[in-house]
Amino acid sequence: MLLDLSEEHKEHLAFLPKVDSAVVAEFGRIAVEFLRRGSNPKVYEGAARKLSVSSDTVQHGVEGLIYLLTESSKLMISELDFQDSVFVLGFPEELNKLLLQLYLDNRKEIRTILNELAPDLPSYHSLEWRLDVQLASRSLRQQIKPSVTIKLHLNQNGGHNTHVLQTDPASLLHLAQQLEQALEEVKTNHCRRVVRNIK
């Protein structure tokens, strides 16, 4: 799978061939540090002074490198696919090898950082349900009032959460239909494109 880089990202990465390979390696270190600890404008300003360019140029170069490394790590693309993705940028062979080495050295750490940043959403563990029907009461002798009680067990942060829900069968049927409709919509081409771009 090849990376699809936008024109904006290509412009940001276009700064890399203009500097020495040691500077690109330092940009790679700054990019990984950015993922660990967040942005530090002083680092950009210091690098900009040394290179005699604007701090925005340095920041865009580092951000382009961050995007290249995070997207590659997220998709776990192979060495060959990474080389092909970078080859499209028209960089010299030495820079391509340096970027590949930077990716190979840091992809596991970047994936770990990205996993830590991902929200920990609850996941399904089990479900218990019960159908209750009230047939009569003191005031109404002939009444049928069904209700469904659902006990939903979820896993989150290594622990279990329990939620108790109660509804009537008509609302439950409507909810099931809405969920089925949503699942069908996920299968459309438009949704597949959106999901592909999110990943």
C-alpha angles and dihedrals in degrees: 000000000000124000115247105217119193122229089254092057091046089053091050092050092045088082093066099075090054093065135061120273090246088059091050089051089051090049087053091053090048090049093054090044089052090056091049101044108009132247122333113191092192090065091054092048093049093049091046091054092050092049095039093234134113119281088236090062091052092045092050091048092052092044090051089051091048091053092048093050097042095047091046092048093044092054093038090224118189126251091257093050091048091051091048091049092051093041089066088064090065097233123159116269093250092055091047090054091047092051091048091051090047090052094046093047095049108029096096092048092046091051089050091051092047091050090052091050093050114099115255102234123190117259131206118267107162144327133220123188139182133190115216123188123191106205100179144354135196093268099037117040099186111041131131113202113168123190133179120215116199125191109197119195116201134184118225132159091352093304136093126250123194125204124187117205129182127193143147120262094250092058091045091051090049091050091050091051092050091050091049089050090051091050090051091049091053088062093060120106093243093056092046090055092049093048091048090054093047093055 
